[in-house]
């Protein structure tokens, strides 16, 4: 049974946006399609999309670029491209670690980071790392090019700022990790049910010149609320603290006492998630400290 | 239609293609490259994998226009002419092909891996194939095949095949010959039902009830019939014959008339010029329902207030009360020094065979078809024919069922799926009608493994001898009987475990509910009762302060024991040897450093768990169990074996071929097999109850022996020598210096009006119905398994590291392929323990998508060490018993016993919930009574 009637592969972002406009709400952006088409399949019944506008043939959207201290990733870049990028592995390690656990190879080969964000699941693995990287999204929103902080892309569970019948996600941009800065991502899954994390955690840390104290940190843990959030209390509490096991332990406890996860059916109880907050903060912070202190960076868990 | 430029397997295509096409549909239906299989259309199972510019993608949801201008490689493009790709060769060589339906996907995914990484280790393979599922093999042989192919590509020798040791191998029997049609399966040429095409075919679809229980007020099909391109819309009023089918009780409407009893019940069927038109037509059928109260669980079903779902059934919602009475139960518990009583819960589980159901009905008179014909991959072709004939009101002889290759079954392809519907639509329209179920439809429609509630009380004396077992089982039979009666009988009769239990009282209530029907599934009820029995054994051993292995050894069934159903075991009870094998391997694992049941490494707790099992071979219980086979010899020296015994990947095709080759003294390569055509092959009976090797193996043996006799007679006449002086040697018949080729004898026979063909019926030894004492079964297979489990005490995550297995199967007809049954059975059972539950909420399935049902992927595959014990059984062919189900029975309790040994928490419900397990570990609770599906 067909899931769409017409299929377009524009060569430029402007062409894509004007196609969407021509269809006046009847066409939708598609990248890898590994969420969009599966969601359509899940609806059941006979209700194909009128038209799909495939953005993965637009060169601008399919590139990973370095621009001074910034890295730009096109919205049509696949998870596999990210996983294989030595640049991202070194300067935004958490993103490789999160993109490396999405689906299996076949899905990562076509599924895109842009699709992950556009799908707007609060615990999307790529999203969690983009939040820790404090990324911004370049979008074409209501016909205008705009730059939007990543967290503002999310209005609610599954609800994006962008209307994929009208708007276009162009790229993501974030500052690469400098010396004494490092990132890490880990998640907890269960072997049953839908392939969404019980909990994911990405951290970015900056140590002082001696490598002994935290100067700054960003900690993204999801899902906690309806949109991706950060552990603000923990981030503040970390500043100036020694980069030691004891601090990590205190921060894990602080995260557990200040974040309030919920129970989700067939995924996890709130109690379990609270336990996992401790586990993940411990595991990711320890790894990020090690990376920041040693510069020894090898992404973990890719393909797990 | 839009112009598409694409290169497929090196061939450039420039043609008009529908913009709506997926790559998989384009390949299969536009180009006829049916080697690419479709399993789920959710990018979940990975069996549709093809390479686009060398990169593996799920072609099932890949828009073909995404591949514009690209180069696509499919399984058909891998071999160079007759020269197989090393992966294709090594998949055959290492026995990594069973049903073959996932094989193209596994091979294509692996091909991309080897192109990128010429020397992948096991981890690399697990990463690359993580989302390419196989439900048959358990992945062990797949990993070995890939590594072997990688070596070959690097110019090294292939890996040695891990061929199990067996006793007294014969010339062909007990040799690991390649299975039948395996080359077709690795090259994509093998044809499953959806791969057949007939000109003018229509597409059939089924309108299914959205309610678990409702009265049908009205059905209006006018709008659907009016849609151009729709050729037929049928409802219950159009069923020509009996509007009921069923294998044991005829209670299942072909099309619902007054009431729907589960979400998925068929209400109307349509045939149209295209799949899309058929789907649109379904939307136009107007059905008015009046929802009725839902019976959602078997205990409620048994209560007086529950609505009665089948008013015609004499015992109401109680489909069957099954009883085992043995000895004096009160005395048994009075004699016990220790008694353990616990309640266990198992969920509904799904076969998830990778090929969704497909049937093609072809009307009588269509070219090449003189009677109404149904092509279907079914486990029971003759009973399909019977049920189709009754529904369409034709004599059985006027219906032909042609069995195609089956992409996995595991019990899930015994009941009627689209066979009757496609036959009805073909008859009405006069055109072939294909009914291919979507994965999502397959999930909600077909009978599952019974959810059970098992309360079991076990008593033992201080010296370790069991004194009594009392049990009460509830089985959720769902909306229709299917095989509930038989399945729950097996759960009941095997609820003592493979032990000598002098006193037993077991009651089982198989209940009708408004859930999806339950039926046959590998293990057939015994999987569920073993979960309870074997954990109670460990609990008792602990209370007695005994080693759990020693405790089992004391009670193990052996020759001379009488089972709880009154069967004196006279032969072929290899349980103790299987215990010895596994215990030896457990000790060997520790390399002489002293065996330990459990240990800790950081936040990981490790432990072994142990469990035993037994499982009947054959239908038993007084059911006549017979098979018929025919063997014919040809002038080219080949022979053909014909029987309607379904091969769903388990390998009855090579079993009957090996048996015939052995008896006929010909090379295995010269034996062809024709299975499951009700016009051309005699009835082999159902592929169920681990019976085919025993029953159809024997029928083939008898037929081949009879043909050999006839050929010997003729050869004696040809050579003018006494028949008893003739010896067979690889296709030659010799007498002293003289010899004649088998094919020449066949030619002589034909010239002399003799038929080089023999047909024999084999009747398994008579069995007794439950409750009458005596032999309820012709024999039992036995197994012991130990699981080494890792529990992450930070997260509660459970991983199975290793499974040690030993199985008494009487004789291995094909050791390598039999080992594949064991490995596959273990991994399937692991899924039941750790990840699988088909969730139904107040009668409405939540598991409507494959993405909501996680079966083990290659990344979960443990190391498996498997031994065979061959206690011959007198009546089995060369001593063989069944193997299909026995490996899937004790894995779950072995894992749960290991979890207890690792962290001191006992699991009473599956699949194991890491969430509850961790909370129990943290709070010092020793018992978990909830499973994953209880997280709400």
CSV table of N, CA, C and O in Angstrom, one decimal, chain B residues 611-658:
chain,number,residue,atom,x,y,z
B,611,UNK,N,18.9,-25.8,34.1
B,611,UNK,CA,17.5,-26.3,33.9
B,611,UNK,C,17.5,-27.5,33.0
B,611,UNK,O,18.3,-27.6,32.0
B,612,UNK,N,16.5,-28.4,33.2
B,612,UNK,CA,16.3,-29.6,32.3
B,612,UNK,C,14.9,-29.5,31.7
B,612,UNK,O,14.1,-28.7,32.1
B,613,UNK,N,14.8,-30.3,30.7
B,613,UNK,CA,13.5,-30.3,29.9
B,613,UNK,C,13.2,-31.6,29.3
B,613,UNK,O,14.2,-32.4,29.0
B,614,UNK,N,12.0,-31.9,29.0
B,614,UNK,CA,11.6,-32.9,28.1
B,614,UNK,C,10.4,-32.5,27.2
B,614,UNK,O,9.7,-31.6,27.6
B,615,UNK,N,10.3,-33.2,26.1
B,615,UNK,CA,9.2,-32.8,25.2
B,615,UNK,C,8.9,-34.0,24.3
B,615,UNK,O,9.8,-34.7,23.8
B,616,UNK,N,7.6,-34.3,24.3
B,616,UNK,CA,7.1,-35.4,23.5
B,616,UNK,C,7.5,-35.3,22.0
B,616,UNK,O,7.5,-34.2,21.5
B,617,UNK,N,7.6,-36.4,21.4
B,617,UNK,CA,7.7,-36.5,19.9
B,617,UNK,C,6.4,-37.0,19.4
B,617,UNK,O,5.9,-38.0,19.9
B,618,UNK,N,5.8,-36.3,18.5
B,618,UNK,CA,4.6,-36.9,17.8
B,618,UNK,C,3.3,-36.4,18.5
B,618,UNK,O,3.3,-35.8,19.6
B,619,UNK,N,2.2,-36.6,17.9
B,619,UNK,CA,0.9,-36.1,18.3
B,619,UNK,C,0.5,-36.7,19.7
B,619,UNK,O,0.1,-36.0,20.6
B,620,UNK,N,0.6,-38.0,19.8
B,620,UNK,CA,0.3,-38.7,21.0
B,620,UNK,C,-1.2,-38.5,21.5
B,620,UNK,O,-2.0,-38.0,20.7
B,621,UNK,N,-1.4,-38.9,22.7
B,621,UNK,CA,-2.7,-38.8,23.3
B,621,UNK,C,-3.8,-39.5,22.6
B,621,UNK,O,-5.0,-39.2,22.6
B,622,UNK,N,-3.4,-40.6,21.9
B,622,UNK,CA,-4.4,-41.4,21.2
B,622,UNK,C,-4.7,-40.9,19.8
B,622,UNK,O,-5.5,-41.6,19.0
B,623,UNK,N,-4.2,-39.8,19.4
B,623,UNK,CA,-4.4,-39.3,18.0
B,623,UNK,C,-3.7,-40.2,17.0
B,623,UNK,O,-2.5,-40.5,17.2
B,624,UNK,N,-4.4,-40.6,16.0
B,624,UNK,CA,-3.7,-41.4,14.9
B,624,UNK,C,-2.6,-40.6,14.3
B,624,UNK,O,-2.8,-39.4,13.9
B,625,UNK,N,-1.4,-41.1,14.3
B,625,UNK,CA,-0.2,-40.2,13.9
B,625,UNK,C,0.4,-41.0,12.7
B,625,UNK,O,1.2,-42.0,13.0
B,626,UNK,N,0.1,-40.6,11.5
B,626,UNK,CA,0.7,-41.3,10.4
B,626,UNK,C,1.2,-40.3,9.3
B,626,UNK,O,0.8,-39.1,9.3
B,627,UNK,N,2.0,-40.9,8.5
B,627,UNK,CA,2.5,-40.1,7.3
B,627,UNK,C,2.6,-41.0,6.2
B,627,UNK,O,2.9,-42.3,6.3
B,628,UNK,N,2.5,-40.5,5.0
B,628,UNK,CA,2.7,-41.3,3.8
B,628,UNK,C,3.7,-40.6,2.9
B,628,UNK,O,3.7,-39.4,2.8
B,629,UNK,N,4.5,-41.4,2.3
B,629,UNK,CA,5.5,-40.9,1.4
B,629,UNK,C,5.6,-41.8,0.2
B,629,UNK,O,5.3,-43.0,0.2
B,630,UNK,N,6.1,-41.2,-0.9
B,630,UNK,CA,6.2,-41.9,-2.2
B,630,UNK,C,7.6,-41.6,-2.7
B,630,UNK,O,8.1,-40.5,-2.6
B,631,UNK,N,8.2,-42.7,-3.2
B,631,UNK,CA,9.6,-42.5,-3.7
B,631,UNK,C,9.6,-43.1,-5.2
B,631,UNK,O,9.0,-44.2,-5.4
B,632,UNK,N,10.1,-42.3,-6.1
B,632,UNK,CA,10.2,-42.8,-7.5
B,632,UNK,C,11.6,-42.6,-8.0
B,632,UNK,O,12.3,-41.7,-7.7
B,633,UNK,N,11.9,-43.6,-8.8
B,633,UNK,CA,13.3,-43.6,-9.4
B,633,UNK,C,13.1,-43.2,-10.9
B,633,UNK,O,12.1,-43.5,-11.5
B,634,UNK,N,14.2,-42.6,-11.4
B,634,UNK,CA,14.1,-42.1,-12.8
B,634,UNK,C,15.3,-42.7,-13.6
B,634,UNK,O,16.3,-43.2,-13.0
B,635,UNK,N,15.1,-42.7,-14.9
B,635,UNK,CA,16.1,-43.3,-15.8
B,635,UNK,C,17.5,-42.6,-15.7
B,635,UNK,O,18.5,-43.2,-16.1
B,636,UNK,N,17.5,-41.3,-15.3
B,636,UNK,CA,18.8,-40.6,-15.2
B,636,UNK,C,19.5,-41.0,-13.8
B,636,UNK,O,20.5,-40.4,-13.5
B,637,UNK,N,18.9,-41.9,-13.1
B,637,UNK,CA,19.5,-42.4,-11.9
B,637,UNK,C,19.2,-41.6,-10.7
B,637,UNK,O,19.6,-41.8,-9.6
B,638,UNK,N,18.3,-40.6,-10.9
B,638,UNK,CA,17.9,-39.8,-9.7
B,638,UNK,C,16.6,-40.4,-9.1
B,638,UNK,O,16.0,-41.2,-9.7
B,639,UNK,N,16.3,-40.0,-7.9
B,639,UNK,CA,15.1,-40.4,-7.3
B,639,UNK,C,14.4,-39.2,-6.7
B,639,UNK,O,15.0,-38.2,-6.5
B,640,UNK,N,13.1,-39.3,-6.6
B,640,UNK,CA,12.3,-38.2,-6.0
B,640,UNK,C,11.5,-38.8,-4.8
B,640,UNK,O,10.9,-39.8,-4.9
B,641,UNK,N,11.6,-38.0,-3.7
B,641,UNK,CA,10.7,-38.3,-2.6
B,641,UNK,C,9.6,-37.4,-2.5
B,641,UNK,O,9.8,-36.1,-2.7
B,642,UNK,N,8.4,-37.9,-2.3
B,642,UNK,CA,7.2,-37.0,-2.3
B,642,UNK,C,6.4,-37.2,-1.0
B,642,UNK,O,6.0,-38.3,-0.7
B,643,UNK,N,6.2,-36.2,-0.3
B,643,UNK,CA,5.3,-36.2,0.8
B,643,UNK,C,4.9,-34.8,1.2
B,643,UNK,O,5.6,-33.9,1.0
B,644,UNK,N,3.7,-34.7,1.7
B,644,UNK,CA,3.2,-33.4,2.1
B,644,UNK,C,3.5,-33.2,3.6
B,644,UNK,O,2.7,-33.3,4.4
B,645,UNK,N,4.8,-33.0,3.8
B,645,UNK,CA,5.3,-32.7,5.1
B,645,UNK,C,6.0,-31.3,5.0
B,645,UNK,O,7.0,-31.2,4.2
B,646,UNK,N,5.5,-30.3,5.7
B,646,UNK,CA,6.0,-29.0,5.4
B,646,UNK,C,7.4,-28.7,6.0
B,646,UNK,O,7.7,-29.1,7.1
B,647,UNK,N,8.2,-28.0,5.2
B,647,UNK,CA,9.5,-27.6,5.6
B,647,UNK,C,9.5,-26.1,5.8
B,647,UNK,O,9.4,-25.4,4.9
B,648,UNK,N,9.5,-25.7,7.1
B,648,UNK,CA,9.4,-24.2,7.3
B,648,UNK,C,10.8,-23.7,7.6
B,648,UNK,O,11.0,-22.7,8.2
B,649,UNK,N,11.8,-24.5,7.3
B,649,UNK,CA,13.2,-24.2,7.6
B,649,UNK,C,13.9,-25.2,8.5
B,649,UNK,O,15.1,-25.3,8.6
B,650,UNK,N,13.0,-26.0,9.1
B,650,UNK,CA,13.6,-27.0,10.1
B,650,UNK,C,14.3,-28.1,9.4
B,650,UNK,O,15.2,-28.7,10.0
B,651,UNK,N,13.9,-28.4,8.1
B,651,UNK,CA,14.7,-29.3,7.3
B,651,UNK,C,14.1,-30.7,7.1
B,651,UNK,O,14.9,-31.6,6.8
B,652,UNK,N,12.8,-30.9,7.1
B,652,UNK,CA,12.3,-32.2,6.8
B,652,UNK,C,12.7,-32.6,5.4
B,652,UNK,O,12.8,-33.8,5.1
B,653,UNK,N,12.9,-31.6,4.5
B,653,UNK,CA,13.2,-31.9,3.1
B,653,UNK,C,14.5,-32.7,3.0
B,653,UNK,O,14.6,-33.8,2.4
B,654,UNK,N,15.5,-32.2,3.7
B,654,UNK,CA,16.8,-33.0,3.6
B,654,UNK,C,16.7,-34.2,4.5
B,654,UNK,O,17.4,-35.2,4.1
B,655,UNK,N,15.9,-34.3,5.5
B,655,UNK,CA,15.8,-35.5,6.3
B,655,UNK,C,15.2,-36.6,5.4
B,655,UNK,O,15.8,-37.7,5.4
B,656,UNK,N,14.1,-36.4,4.7
B,656,UNK,CA,13.5,-37.5,3.9
B,656,UNK,C,14.5,-37.8,2.7
B,656,UNK,O,14.6,-39.0,2.3
B,657,UNK,N,15.2,-36.8,2.2
B,657,UNK,CA,16.1,-37.1,1.1
B,657,UNK,C,17.3,-38.0,1.6
B,657,UNK,O,17.7,-38.9,1.0
B,658,UNK,N,17.8,-37.6,2.8
B,658,UNK,CA,18.9,-38.4,3.3
B,658,UNK,C,18.5,-39.9,3.6
B,658,UNK,O,19.2,-40.8,3.3
